[in-house]
mmCIF file of C-alpha atoms in Angstrom:
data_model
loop_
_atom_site.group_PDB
_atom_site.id
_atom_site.type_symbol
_atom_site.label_atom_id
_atom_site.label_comp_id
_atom_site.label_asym_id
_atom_site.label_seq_id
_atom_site.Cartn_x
_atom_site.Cartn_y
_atom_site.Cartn_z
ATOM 1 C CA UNK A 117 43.916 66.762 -37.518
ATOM 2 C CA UNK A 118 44.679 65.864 -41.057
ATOM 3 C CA UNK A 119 41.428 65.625 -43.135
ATOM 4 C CA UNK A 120 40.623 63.888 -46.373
ATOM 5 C CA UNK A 121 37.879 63.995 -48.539
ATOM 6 C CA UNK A 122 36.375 60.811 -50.299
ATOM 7 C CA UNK A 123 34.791 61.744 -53.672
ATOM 8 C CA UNK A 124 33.450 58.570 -55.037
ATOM 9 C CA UNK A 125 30.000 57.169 -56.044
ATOM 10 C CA UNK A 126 30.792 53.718 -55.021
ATOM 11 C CA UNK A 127 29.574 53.152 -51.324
ATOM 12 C CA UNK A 128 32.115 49.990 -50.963
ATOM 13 C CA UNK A 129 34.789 51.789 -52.015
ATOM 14 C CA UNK A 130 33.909 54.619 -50.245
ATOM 15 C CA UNK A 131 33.672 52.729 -46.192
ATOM 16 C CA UNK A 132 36.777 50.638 -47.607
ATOM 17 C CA UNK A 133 39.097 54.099 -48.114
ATOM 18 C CA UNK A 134 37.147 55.338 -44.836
ATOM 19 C CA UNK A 135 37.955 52.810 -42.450
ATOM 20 C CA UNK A 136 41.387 52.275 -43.966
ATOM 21 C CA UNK A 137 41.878 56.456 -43.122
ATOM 22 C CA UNK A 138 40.105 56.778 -40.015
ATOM 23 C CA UNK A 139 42.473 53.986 -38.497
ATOM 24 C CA UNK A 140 45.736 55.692 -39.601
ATOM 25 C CA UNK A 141 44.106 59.085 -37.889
ATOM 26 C CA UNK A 142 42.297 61.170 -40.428
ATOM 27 C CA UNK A 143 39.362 62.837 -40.468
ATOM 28 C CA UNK A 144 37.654 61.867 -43.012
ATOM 29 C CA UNK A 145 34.610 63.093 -45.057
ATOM 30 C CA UNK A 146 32.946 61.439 -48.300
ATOM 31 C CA UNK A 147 30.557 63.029 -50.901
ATOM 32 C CA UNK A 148 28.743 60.785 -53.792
ATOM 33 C CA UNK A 149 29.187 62.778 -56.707
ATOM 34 C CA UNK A 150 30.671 65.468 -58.611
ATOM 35 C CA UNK A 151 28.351 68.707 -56.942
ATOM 36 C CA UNK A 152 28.143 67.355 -53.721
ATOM 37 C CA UNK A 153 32.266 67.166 -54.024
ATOM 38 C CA UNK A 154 32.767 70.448 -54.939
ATOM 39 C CA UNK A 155 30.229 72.039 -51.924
ATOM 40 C CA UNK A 156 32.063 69.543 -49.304
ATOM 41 C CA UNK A 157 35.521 70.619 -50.936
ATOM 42 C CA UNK A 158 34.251 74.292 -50.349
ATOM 43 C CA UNK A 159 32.928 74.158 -47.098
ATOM 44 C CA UNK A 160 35.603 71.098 -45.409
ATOM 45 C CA UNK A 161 38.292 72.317 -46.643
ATOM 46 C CA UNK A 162 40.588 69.260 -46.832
ATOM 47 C CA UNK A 163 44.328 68.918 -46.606
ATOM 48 C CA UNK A 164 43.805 66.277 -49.196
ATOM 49 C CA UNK A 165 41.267 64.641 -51.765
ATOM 50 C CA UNK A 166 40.730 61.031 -52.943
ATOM 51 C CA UNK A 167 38.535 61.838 -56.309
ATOM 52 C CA UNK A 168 36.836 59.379 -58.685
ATOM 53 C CA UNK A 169 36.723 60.368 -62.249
ATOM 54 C CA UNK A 170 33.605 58.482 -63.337
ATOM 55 C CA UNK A 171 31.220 60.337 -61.310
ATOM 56 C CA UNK A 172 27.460 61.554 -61.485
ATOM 57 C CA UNK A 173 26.766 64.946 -62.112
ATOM 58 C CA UNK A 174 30.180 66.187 -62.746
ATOM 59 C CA UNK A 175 32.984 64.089 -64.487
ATOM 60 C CA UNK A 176 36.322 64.329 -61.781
ATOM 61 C CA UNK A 177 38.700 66.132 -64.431
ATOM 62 C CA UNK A 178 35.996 68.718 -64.370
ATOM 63 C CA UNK A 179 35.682 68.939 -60.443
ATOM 64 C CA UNK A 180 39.783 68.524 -60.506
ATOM 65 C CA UNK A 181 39.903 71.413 -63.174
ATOM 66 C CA UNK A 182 37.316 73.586 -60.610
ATOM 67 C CA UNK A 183 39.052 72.631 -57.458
ATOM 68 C CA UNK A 184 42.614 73.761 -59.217
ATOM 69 C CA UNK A 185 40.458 77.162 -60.265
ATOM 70 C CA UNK A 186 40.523 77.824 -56.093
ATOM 71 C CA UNK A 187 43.035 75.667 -54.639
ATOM 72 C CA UNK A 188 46.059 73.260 -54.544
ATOM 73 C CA UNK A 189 44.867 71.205 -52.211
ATOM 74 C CA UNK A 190 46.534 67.183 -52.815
ATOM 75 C CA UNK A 191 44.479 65.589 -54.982
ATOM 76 C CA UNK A 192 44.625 61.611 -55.400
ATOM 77 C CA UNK A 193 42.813 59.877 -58.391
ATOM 78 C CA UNK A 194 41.072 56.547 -57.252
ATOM 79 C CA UNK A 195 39.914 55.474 -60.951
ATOM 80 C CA UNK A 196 38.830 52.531 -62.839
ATOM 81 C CA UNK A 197 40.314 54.608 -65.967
ATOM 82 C CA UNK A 198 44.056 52.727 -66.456
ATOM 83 C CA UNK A 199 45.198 53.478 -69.668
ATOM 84 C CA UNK A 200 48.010 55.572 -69.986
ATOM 85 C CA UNK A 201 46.472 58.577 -71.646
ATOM 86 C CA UNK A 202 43.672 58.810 -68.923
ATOM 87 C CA UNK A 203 46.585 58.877 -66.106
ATOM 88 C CA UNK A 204 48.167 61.522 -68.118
ATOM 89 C CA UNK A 205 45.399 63.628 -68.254
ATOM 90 C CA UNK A 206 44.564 63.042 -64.519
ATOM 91 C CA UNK A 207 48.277 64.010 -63.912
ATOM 92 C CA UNK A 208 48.351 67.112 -66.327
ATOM 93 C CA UNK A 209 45.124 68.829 -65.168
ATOM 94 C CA UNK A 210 46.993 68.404 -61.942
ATOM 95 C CA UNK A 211 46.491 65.518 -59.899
ATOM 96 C CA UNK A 212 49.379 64.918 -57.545
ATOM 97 C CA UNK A 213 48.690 60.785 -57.669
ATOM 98 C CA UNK A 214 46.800 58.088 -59.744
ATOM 99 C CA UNK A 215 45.726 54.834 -58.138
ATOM 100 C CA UNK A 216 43.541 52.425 -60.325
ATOM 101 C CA UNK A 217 40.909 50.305 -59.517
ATOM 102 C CA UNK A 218 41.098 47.555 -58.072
ATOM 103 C CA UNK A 219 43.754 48.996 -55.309
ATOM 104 C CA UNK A 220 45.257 48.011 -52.491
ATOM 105 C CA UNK A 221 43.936 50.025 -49.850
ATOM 106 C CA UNK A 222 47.623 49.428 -47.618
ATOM 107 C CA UNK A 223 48.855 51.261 -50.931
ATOM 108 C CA UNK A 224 46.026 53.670 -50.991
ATOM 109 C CA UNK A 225 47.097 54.686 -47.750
ATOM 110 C CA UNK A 226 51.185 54.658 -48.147
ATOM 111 C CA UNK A 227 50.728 57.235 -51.151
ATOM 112 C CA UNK A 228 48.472 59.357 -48.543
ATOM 113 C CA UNK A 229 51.398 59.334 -46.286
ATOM 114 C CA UNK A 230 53.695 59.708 -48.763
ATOM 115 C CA UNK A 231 51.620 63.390 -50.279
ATOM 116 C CA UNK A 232 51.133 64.960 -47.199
ATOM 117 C CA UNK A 233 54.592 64.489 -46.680
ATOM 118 C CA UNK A 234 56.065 66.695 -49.226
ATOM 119 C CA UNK A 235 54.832 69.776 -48.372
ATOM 120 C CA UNK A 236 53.599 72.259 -50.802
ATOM 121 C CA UNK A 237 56.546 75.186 -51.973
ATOM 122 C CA UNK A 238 54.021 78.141 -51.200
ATOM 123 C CA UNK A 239 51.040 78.521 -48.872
ATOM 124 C CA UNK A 240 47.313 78.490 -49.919
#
Protein backbone atom coordinates (compact mmCIF):
# COMPACT_ATOMS: atom_id res chain seq x y z
CA UNK A 1 0.00 0.00 0.00
CA UNK A 2 1.02 3.43 -1.06
CA UNK A 3 1.65 5.68 2.02
CA UNK A 4 1.70 9.41 2.45
CA UNK A 5 2.70 11.52 5.06
CA UNK A 6 0.73 14.75 6.13
CA UNK A 7 3.11 17.38 7.59
CA UNK A 8 0.96 20.25 8.52
CA UNK A 9 0.04 22.16 11.75
CA UNK A 10 -3.41 22.87 10.68
CA UNK A 11 -5.80 20.07 12.05
CA UNK A 12 -8.57 21.04 9.23
CA UNK A 13 -6.34 20.80 6.69
CA UNK A 14 -4.81 17.98 7.96
CA UNK A 15 -8.47 15.41 8.25
CA UNK A 16 -9.40 17.34 4.87
CA UNK A 17 -6.02 15.85 2.88
CA UNK A 18 -6.68 12.61 5.14
CA UNK A 19 -10.00 11.69 4.23
CA UNK A 20 -9.52 12.91 0.67
CA UNK A 21 -6.28 10.09 0.66
CA UNK A 22 -7.64 7.42 2.63
CA UNK A 23 -10.68 7.23 0.09
CA UNK A 24 -8.47 7.02 -3.04
CA UNK A 25 -6.46 4.05 -0.98
CA UNK A 26 -3.50 5.42 0.87
CA UNK A 27 -2.21 4.94 3.95
CA UNK A 28 -1.89 7.79 5.40
CA UNK A 29 0.01 9.27 8.42
CA UNK A 30 0.09 13.06 9.71
CA UNK A 31 2.61 14.78 12.09
CA UNK A 32 1.99 18.57 13.49
CA UNK A 33 5.19 20.08 13.08
CA UNK A 34 8.55 20.27 11.76
CA UNK A 35 10.40 17.47 14.49
CA UNK A 36 7.62 15.36 14.75
CA UNK A 37 7.84 15.30 10.62
CA UNK A 38 11.17 14.44 10.40
CA UNK A 39 10.91 11.31 13.26
CA UNK A 40 7.56 10.07 11.34
CA UNK A 41 9.50 10.61 7.92
CA UNK A 42 12.32 8.43 9.58
CA UNK A 43 10.52 5.82 11.08
CA UNK A 44 7.18 5.57 8.22
CA UNK A 45 9.01 5.77 5.59
CA UNK A 46 6.58 7.20 3.00
CA UNK A 47 6.39 6.79 -0.74
CA UNK A 48 5.35 10.37 -0.64
CA UNK A 49 5.05 13.66 1.56
CA UNK A 50 2.48 16.49 1.66
CA UNK A 51 4.71 19.24 3.72
CA UNK A 52 3.66 22.67 5.02
CA UNK A 53 6.27 25.29 5.02
CA UNK A 54 5.00 27.47 7.86
CA UNK A 55 5.47 25.05 10.54
CA UNK A 56 6.39 24.99 14.38
CA UNK A 57 9.60 23.95 15.37
CA UNK A 58 11.19 23.55 12.07
CA UNK A 59 10.39 25.80 8.97
CA UNK A 60 9.45 23.00 5.84
CA UNK A 61 12.46 24.17 3.50
CA UNK A 62 14.52 23.13 6.45
CA UNK A 63 12.75 19.65 7.02
CA UNK A 64 12.66 19.49 2.90
CA UNK A 65 16.49 20.38 2.91
CA UNK A 66 16.96 17.36 5.85
CA UNK A 67 14.67 14.92 4.22
CA UNK A 68 16.73 15.53 0.69
CA UNK A 69 20.07 15.00 3.11
CA UNK A 70 18.58 11.05 3.36
CA UNK A 71 16.14 10.59 0.74
CA UNK A 72 14.18 11.38 -2.50
CA UNK A 73 11.17 10.48 -1.38
CA UNK A 74 8.08 12.79 -3.48
CA UNK A 75 7.65 15.66 -1.73
CA UNK A 76 4.42 17.95 -2.29
CA UNK A 77 4.29 21.57 -0.85
CA UNK A 78 0.74 22.38 0.62
CA UNK A 79 1.57 26.23 1.44
CA UNK A 80 -0.11 29.41 2.11
CA UNK A 81 3.32 30.96 0.65
CA UNK A 82 2.15 31.92 -3.28
CA UNK A 83 4.46 34.22 -4.53
CA UNK A 84 6.59 33.19 -7.14
CA UNK A 85 9.93 33.32 -5.41
CA UNK A 86 8.62 31.13 -2.44
CA UNK A 87 7.46 28.36 -5.16
CA UNK A 88 10.84 28.66 -6.58
CA UNK A 89 12.57 28.03 -3.63
CA UNK A 90 10.17 25.16 -2.64
CA UNK A 91 10.92 23.78 -6.19
CA UNK A 92 14.81 24.36 -6.10
CA UNK A 93 15.54 22.84 -2.65
CA UNK A 94 13.68 20.06 -4.36
CA UNK A 95 10.14 19.75 -4.03
CA UNK A 96 8.62 17.71 -6.81
CA UNK A 97 5.06 19.90 -6.55
CA UNK A 98 3.64 23.21 -5.07
CA UNK A 99 -0.04 23.51 -4.23
CA UNK A 100 -1.17 26.81 -2.43
CA UNK A 101 -3.56 27.41 0.02
CA UNK A 102 -6.65 27.48 -0.36
CA UNK A 103 -6.62 24.11 -2.69
CA UNK A 104 -8.78 21.99 -4.11
CA UNK A 105 -8.41 18.85 -2.44
CA UNK A 106 -9.82 16.84 -6.02
CA UNK A 107 -6.52 18.69 -7.26
CA UNK A 108 -4.57 17.85 -4.22
CA UNK A 109 -5.23 14.44 -4.98
CA UNK A 110 -4.82 14.38 -9.07
CA UNK A 111 -1.13 15.78 -8.54
CA UNK A 112 -0.71 12.71 -5.93
CA UNK A 113 -1.67 10.47 -8.70
CA UNK A 114 0.01 12.20 -11.09
CA UNK A 115 3.83 11.93 -8.76
CA UNK A 116 3.64 8.54 -7.93
CA UNK A 117 3.17 7.97 -11.38
CA UNK A 118 6.43 8.95 -12.78
CA UNK A 119 8.61 6.83 -11.19
CA UNK A 120 11.89 7.85 -9.86
CA UNK A 121 15.18 7.14 -12.57
CA UNK A 122 17.22 5.29 -9.72
CA UNK A 123 16.22 3.39 -6.58
CA UNK A 124 16.50 4.69 -2.94
Amino acid sequence: MTTILIIDDEENIQHLVEAYLTAEGYSVHIANDGPSGLEAFRHTHPDLIVLDIMLPGMDGLELLRRIRQESDVYVLMLTARSEEPDRVIGLTMGADDYLTKPFSPRELVARVKAILKRGRASAD
